[in-house]
C-alpha cells in the first residue's frame, strides 16, 4: 500500500515537473542561457562563478517567465493548433492562475538575480520580457512584423552576457546583439514555413509575404547574408575587445555559407523538407559560432 502511494506521489511530481518544463519551454530557455554564458565569457576579464550562476539562474527565470506569460495570453489559440494543444493550460492540466503565479515568481526572481549583477543587466532582462509579452505576442495575429519585433528580445541574451560581465554597453555587445538579431529571421521563417498550416489555424501571421513562396524564401536569403556579414566583422578589428582571428573567421564564414546553401535550397524547392534542413542548420550555426568565438578568445 505504501509502495502504491509512493508511486502515485512520484508520478504526480514527475507530471508537475514536466508541466513546469513545458510552461517555461525548458529547452528554449536553456539555449538562451547558453547564449548568455557565451556572451559573459567573451566579455569577462576574469570569470566569477557566483556571477555566472546568477546569470544562468536569472536568465532561465526571465525566459521562463516570458514563455509562461505567452502561453497564458495565447491559451485559446494554442488549443487550435496540433503542435500546442497539449500544452499545460489548453489541455487543462494547469490553471491560468497557477501559470500566472509561476510567471510572476520567475519574473521577480529573474529581475533580482540580474539586478545583483548590475542594474543594466536587469534592465535589459526586463525589456526582453516586456517586448516579448506585450508587443511580440499580441502582434503575431496582426502582422508578419511580429517576427521583426520578436527579434529584439530574442537578440538580447548573447549581448546580456557581455553586459553582465562588464556592466557596460558598447560596440562589443552591440555586435553580439546584431549577430543574433539577423540570425532569427532565417531561423523563425524556416520554422514558420514548416508550421504554416498550423499557425494559420490560430491566425498567426509569421511569414513575411504571408505565404510559402519565392518572396519569403528570398527574404530568408537576404537576412542570412546580413547575418554572415555581421558575424565576421570582428575579424577586421572594428569592434573593440570583441575580435576574431582569421582561422576562427573562416570557420564562422563557412558555417554561414552552409546555412546560406540551405536557404538557396529552400528558394529552389519551396518545401517543408528544405525548411526543416534550414532550421536545423540555423540552430547548429548559432551554437557553433558562439563556441568558436569563446574558444578563439581564450586561445588567441
Short mmCIF file of C-alpha atoms in Angstrom, two decimals:
data_model
loop_
_atom_site.label_atom_id
_atom_site.label_comp_id
_atom_site.label_asym_id
_atom_site.label_seq_id
_atom_site.Cartn_x
_atom_site.Cartn_y
_atom_site.Cartn_z
CA UNK A 1 0.00 0.00 0.00
CA UNK A 2 2.79 2.41 0.96
CA UNK A 3 4.58 1.49 -2.23
CA UNK A 4 1.49 2.34 -4.28
CA UNK A 5 1.08 5.70 -2.52
CA UNK A 6 4.75 6.49 -3.09
CA UNK A 7 4.41 5.58 -6.74
CA UNK A 8 1.43 7.93 -7.14
CA UNK A 9 3.36 10.77 -5.47
CA UNK A 10 6.35 10.18 -7.72
CA UNK A 11 4.16 10.18 -10.80
CA UNK A 12 2.44 13.38 -9.66
CA UNK A 13 5.75 15.11 -9.03
CA UNK A 14 7.01 13.92 -12.39
CA UNK A 15 3.95 15.36 -14.15
CA UNK A 16 4.28 18.66 -12.29
CA UNK A 17 7.94 18.92 -13.22
CA UNK A 18 7.12 18.04 -16.83
CA UNK A 19 4.45 20.75 -16.97
CA UNK A 20 6.83 23.27 -15.41
CA UNK A 21 9.39 22.49 -18.11
CA UNK A 22 6.72 22.90 -20.77
CA UNK A 23 5.23 26.14 -19.44
CA UNK A 24 8.74 27.65 -19.30
CA UNK A 25 9.85 25.96 -22.55
CA UNK A 26 12.91 24.49 -20.85
CA UNK A 27 14.85 23.56 -23.98
CA UNK A 28 14.44 27.04 -25.43
CA UNK A 29 15.33 28.61 -22.07
CA UNK A 30 18.47 26.51 -21.79
CA UNK A 31 19.58 27.52 -25.30
CA UNK A 32 19.06 31.17 -24.35
CA UNK A 33 21.08 30.68 -21.16
CA UNK A 34 23.81 29.11 -23.31
CA UNK A 35 23.93 32.31 -25.42
CA UNK A 36 24.17 34.42 -22.26
CA UNK A 37 27.03 32.30 -20.92
CA UNK A 38 28.89 32.70 -24.23
CA UNK A 39 28.44 36.46 -24.06
CA UNK A 40 29.65 36.51 -20.45
CA UNK A 41 32.78 34.51 -21.27
CA UNK A 42 33.54 36.83 -24.17
CA UNK A 43 33.21 39.94 -22.03
CA UNK A 44 34.73 38.81 -18.73
CA UNK A 45 38.26 39.84 -17.82
CA UNK A 46 38.07 37.27 -15.05
CA UNK A 47 35.38 34.62 -14.63
CA UNK A 48 33.39 34.92 -11.41
CA UNK A 49 31.49 31.72 -10.63
CA UNK A 50 28.85 33.47 -8.50
CA UNK A 51 28.14 35.98 -11.26
CA UNK A 52 27.93 33.20 -13.82
CA UNK A 53 25.46 31.26 -11.67
CA UNK A 54 23.33 34.37 -11.13
CA UNK A 55 23.29 34.97 -14.88
CA UNK A 56 22.27 31.37 -15.57
CA UNK A 57 19.53 31.35 -12.94
CA UNK A 58 18.27 34.83 -13.74
CA UNK A 59 18.36 34.16 -17.46
CA UNK A 60 16.33 30.98 -17.14
CA UNK A 61 13.80 32.73 -14.92
CA UNK A 62 13.34 35.61 -17.35
CA UNK A 63 12.91 33.35 -20.39
CA UNK A 64 10.68 31.00 -18.43
CA UNK A 65 8.51 33.91 -17.29
CA UNK A 66 8.19 35.23 -20.85
CA UNK A 67 7.11 31.82 -22.11
CA UNK A 68 4.62 31.39 -19.28
CA UNK A 69 3.04 34.80 -19.96
CA UNK A 70 2.96 33.93 -23.66
CA UNK A 71 1.09 30.67 -23.02
CA UNK A 72 -1.39 32.43 -20.74
CA UNK A 73 -2.16 35.05 -23.39
CA UNK A 74 -2.36 32.50 -26.21
CA UNK A 75 -4.16 29.70 -24.35
CA UNK A 76 -7.21 29.78 -26.62
CA UNK A 77 -5.10 29.96 -29.77
CA UNK A 78 -2.82 27.15 -28.57
CA UNK A 79 -5.89 24.93 -28.28
CA UNK A 80 -6.44 25.33 -32.05
CA UNK A 81 -3.03 24.03 -33.13
CA UNK A 82 -1.81 20.43 -33.20
CA UNK A 83 1.64 21.49 -32.01
CA UNK A 84 0.40 23.29 -28.90
CA UNK A 85 -2.99 21.86 -27.94
CA UNK A 86 -1.41 19.54 -25.35
CA UNK A 87 0.41 22.31 -23.52
CA UNK A 88 -0.43 22.53 -19.79
CA UNK A 89 -3.06 25.29 -19.99
CA UNK A 90 -5.11 24.36 -23.10
CA UNK A 91 -5.04 20.68 -22.07
CA UNK A 92 -6.47 21.59 -18.64
CA UNK A 93 -3.54 20.21 -16.64
CA UNK A 94 -2.64 23.69 -15.32
CA UNK A 95 -4.92 26.58 -14.46
CA UNK A 96 -4.29 30.12 -15.69
CA UNK A 97 -3.92 31.22 -12.06
CA UNK A 98 -1.16 28.66 -11.43
CA UNK A 99 0.64 29.66 -14.62
CA UNK A 100 0.37 33.33 -13.67
CA UNK A 101 1.85 32.66 -10.23
CA UNK A 102 4.74 30.81 -11.87
CA UNK A 103 5.29 33.67 -14.32
CA UNK A 104 5.25 36.36 -11.61
CA UNK A 105 7.56 34.42 -9.28
CA UNK A 106 10.01 33.78 -12.12
CA UNK A 107 9.90 37.45 -13.11
CA UNK A 108 10.72 38.60 -9.59
CA UNK A 109 13.47 36.02 -9.12
CA UNK A 110 14.90 36.79 -12.55
CA UNK A 111 14.98 40.55 -12.08
CA UNK A 112 16.51 40.25 -8.60
CA UNK A 113 19.17 37.82 -9.82
CA UNK A 114 20.16 40.04 -12.73
CA UNK A 115 19.99 43.13 -10.52
CA UNK A 116 22.58 41.51 -8.28
CA UNK A 117 24.87 41.54 -11.32
CA UNK A 118 24.14 45.12 -12.38
CA UNK A 119 21.18 47.47 -12.97
CA UNK A 120 21.89 47.44 -16.73
CA UNK A 121 21.67 43.67 -16.85
CA UNK A 122 18.35 43.70 -15.01
CA UNK A 123 17.05 46.49 -17.24
CA UNK A 124 17.78 44.57 -20.45
CA UNK A 125 16.23 41.44 -18.95
CA UNK A 126 13.08 43.35 -18.03
CA UNK A 127 12.92 44.93 -21.50
CA UNK A 128 13.06 41.48 -23.09
CA UNK A 129 10.07 40.28 -21.04
CA UNK A 130 8.08 43.42 -21.84
CA UNK A 131 8.73 43.27 -25.59
CA UNK A 132 8.06 39.54 -25.81
CA UNK A 133 4.81 39.52 -23.89
CA UNK A 134 3.36 42.98 -24.53
CA UNK A 135 4.37 43.63 -28.14
CA UNK A 136 5.52 40.47 -29.93
CA UNK A 137 2.85 38.09 -28.60
CA UNK A 138 -0.25 40.19 -29.45
CA UNK A 139 1.27 41.24 -32.79
CA UNK A 140 1.56 37.63 -34.03
CA UNK A 141 -2.08 37.61 -35.10
CA UNK A 142 -1.92 41.12 -36.58
CA UNK A 143 1.13 41.35 -38.80
CA UNK A 144 4.26 39.48 -40.01
CA UNK A 145 6.17 42.36 -38.40
CA UNK A 146 5.83 40.35 -35.19
CA UNK A 147 8.97 38.45 -36.20
CA UNK A 148 10.87 41.75 -36.52
CA UNK A 149 9.65 42.87 -33.09
CA UNK A 150 10.33 39.46 -31.56
CA UNK A 151 13.88 39.55 -32.88
CA UNK A 152 14.72 42.32 -30.37
CA UNK A 153 14.07 40.36 -27.14
CA UNK A 154 15.42 37.27 -28.88
CA UNK A 155 18.73 39.00 -29.61
CA UNK A 156 19.26 40.28 -26.07
CA UNK A 157 20.69 37.12 -24.39
CA UNK A 158 24.03 36.99 -26.28
CA UNK A 159 24.50 40.69 -25.56
CA UNK A 160 23.23 40.33 -21.98
CA UNK A 161 26.11 38.08 -21.00
CA UNK A 162 28.66 40.71 -22.04
CA UNK A 163 26.78 43.42 -20.14
CA UNK A 164 26.60 41.16 -17.07
CA UNK A 165 30.37 40.64 -17.20
CA UNK A 166 31.36 44.27 -17.82
CA UNK A 167 28.40 46.44 -16.72
CA UNK A 168 28.93 48.26 -20.00
CA UNK A 169 27.05 48.55 -23.28
CA UNK A 170 29.14 49.47 -26.29
CA UNK A 171 30.22 48.26 -29.71
CA UNK A 172 31.03 44.76 -28.47
CA UNK A 173 27.64 43.78 -27.01
CA UNK A 174 26.00 45.74 -29.81
CA UNK A 175 27.71 43.46 -32.33
CA UNK A 176 26.67 40.34 -30.42
CA UNK A 177 23.12 41.69 -30.44
CA UNK A 178 23.18 42.24 -34.20
CA UNK A 179 24.50 38.74 -34.90
CA UNK A 180 21.64 37.09 -33.04
CA UNK A 181 19.14 39.66 -34.32
CA UNK A 182 19.73 38.87 -38.01
CA UNK A 183 20.04 35.14 -37.31
CA UNK A 184 16.48 34.99 -36.03
CA UNK A 185 14.86 35.86 -39.35
CA UNK A 186 16.01 32.80 -41.34
CA UNK A 187 15.57 30.64 -38.24
CA UNK A 188 12.00 31.65 -37.43
CA UNK A 189 10.87 31.96 -41.02
CA UNK A 190 12.12 28.42 -41.68
CA UNK A 191 10.16 27.30 -38.62
CA UNK A 192 7.17 29.36 -39.74
CA UNK A 193 7.37 27.73 -43.17
CA UNK A 194 7.24 24.25 -41.63
CA UNK A 195 4.34 25.14 -39.34
CA UNK A 196 2.49 27.50 -41.68
CA UNK A 197 -0.72 25.45 -41.86
CA UNK A 198 -0.81 25.03 -38.07
CA UNK A 199 -0.10 28.71 -37.47
CA UNK A 200 -2.89 29.72 -39.85
CA UNK A 201 -5.34 27.65 -37.78
CA UNK A 202 -4.71 30.10 -34.94
CA UNK A 203 -4.50 33.18 -37.17
CA UNK A 204 -0.77 33.72 -36.69
CA UNK A 205 0.94 35.75 -39.42
CA UNK A 206 4.56 34.61 -39.30
CA UNK A 207 5.85 34.59 -42.89
CA UNK A 208 6.89 37.96 -44.39
CA UNK A 209 4.71 37.62 -47.51
CA UNK A 210 2.06 35.56 -45.76
CA UNK A 211 2.81 32.57 -47.99
CA UNK A 212 5.37 29.86 -48.60
CA UNK A 213 6.60 31.46 -51.81
CA UNK A 214 9.71 32.80 -53.52
CA UNK A 215 9.26 36.19 -51.84
CA UNK A 216 9.57 34.66 -48.39
CA UNK A 217 12.48 32.45 -49.48
CA UNK A 218 14.32 35.45 -50.97
CA UNK A 219 13.98 37.42 -47.75
CA UNK A 220 15.41 34.44 -45.87
CA UNK A 221 18.41 34.50 -48.21
CA UNK A 222 18.95 38.25 -47.76
CA UNK A 223 18.80 38.14 -43.96
CA UNK A 224 21.15 35.14 -43.93
CA UNK A 225 23.67 37.15 -45.94
CA UNK A 226 23.43 40.05 -43.47
CA UNK A 227 23.89 37.59 -40.61
CA UNK A 228 27.08 36.25 -42.19
CA UNK A 229 28.47 39.76 -42.77
CA UNK A 230 27.84 40.83 -39.16
CA UNK A 231 29.26 37.58 -37.80
CA UNK A 232 32.68 38.05 -39.43
CA UNK A 233 33.04 41.82 -38.91
CA UNK A 234 35.09 41.35 -35.67
CA UNK A 235 37.97 39.91 -37.74
CA UNK A 236 38.59 43.41 -39.17
CA UNK A 237 39.26 44.97 -35.76
CA UNK A 238 36.35 47.41 -35.75
CA UNK A 239 34.58 46.02 -32.69
CA UNK A 240 36.72 46.91 -29.71
CA UNK A 241 37.65 43.97 -27.47
CA UNK A 242 35.42 41.66 -29.49
CA UNK A 243 37.60 40.19 -32.22
CA UNK A 244 38.12 37.05 -34.27
CA UNK A 245 41.31 35.50 -35.54
CA UNK A 246 41.47 34.71 -39.25
CA UNK A 247 41.09 30.91 -38.71
CA UNK A 248 38.04 31.49 -36.48
CA UNK A 249 36.55 33.89 -39.01
CA UNK A 250 36.98 31.26 -41.74
CA UNK A 251 35.08 28.72 -39.63
CA UNK A 252 32.30 31.24 -38.96
CA UNK A 253 32.16 32.14 -42.65
CA UNK A 254 31.99 28.52 -43.79
CA UNK A 255 29.27 27.81 -41.23
CA UNK A 256 27.30 30.78 -42.52
CA UNK A 257 27.76 29.73 -46.14
CA UNK A 258 26.46 26.28 -45.23
CA UNK A 259 23.34 27.89 -43.82
CA UNK A 260 23.09 30.07 -46.93
CA UNK A 261 23.25 26.93 -49.07
CA UNK A 262 20.18 25.56 -47.30
CA UNK A 263 18.45 28.93 -47.74
CA UNK A 264 19.01 28.69 -51.51
CA UNK A 265 17.73 25.10 -51.47
CA UNK A 266 14.55 26.37 -49.84
CA UNK A 267 14.22 29.01 -52.57
CA UNK A 268 14.71 26.30 -55.18
CA UNK A 269 12.41 23.62 -53.71
CA UNK A 270 9.99 25.61 -51.54
CA UNK A 271 9.03 22.56 -49.46
CA UNK A 272 8.87 21.68 -45.78
CA UNK A 273 11.81 19.31 -46.01
CA UNK A 274 14.10 22.12 -47.18
CA UNK A 275 12.71 24.43 -44.48
CA UNK A 276 13.44 21.83 -41.82
CA UNK A 277 17.03 21.42 -43.03
CA UNK A 278 17.50 25.20 -42.91
CA UNK A 279 16.01 25.41 -39.43
CA UNK A 280 18.35 22.67 -38.14
CA UNK A 281 21.30 24.34 -39.88
CA UNK A 282 20.41 27.63 -38.18
CA UNK A 283 20.36 26.01 -34.72
CA UNK A 284 23.75 24.43 -35.41
CA UNK A 285 25.11 27.72 -36.74
CA UNK A 286 24.28 29.93 -33.76
CA UNK A 287 25.59 27.40 -31.22
CA UNK A 288 28.73 26.71 -33.23
CA UNK A 289 29.75 30.32 -33.77
CA UNK A 290 29.24 31.14 -30.10
CA UNK A 291 31.55 28.27 -29.20
CA UNK A 292 34.06 29.41 -31.85
CA UNK A 293 34.00 32.99 -30.56
CA UNK A 294 34.65 31.84 -26.99
CA UNK A 295 37.38 29.34 -27.84
CA UNK A 296 39.07 31.89 -30.11
CA UNK A 297 39.14 34.43 -27.29
CA UNK A 298 40.92 32.07 -24.92
CA UNK A 299 43.45 30.64 -27.38
CA UNK A 300 44.29 33.83 -29.29
#
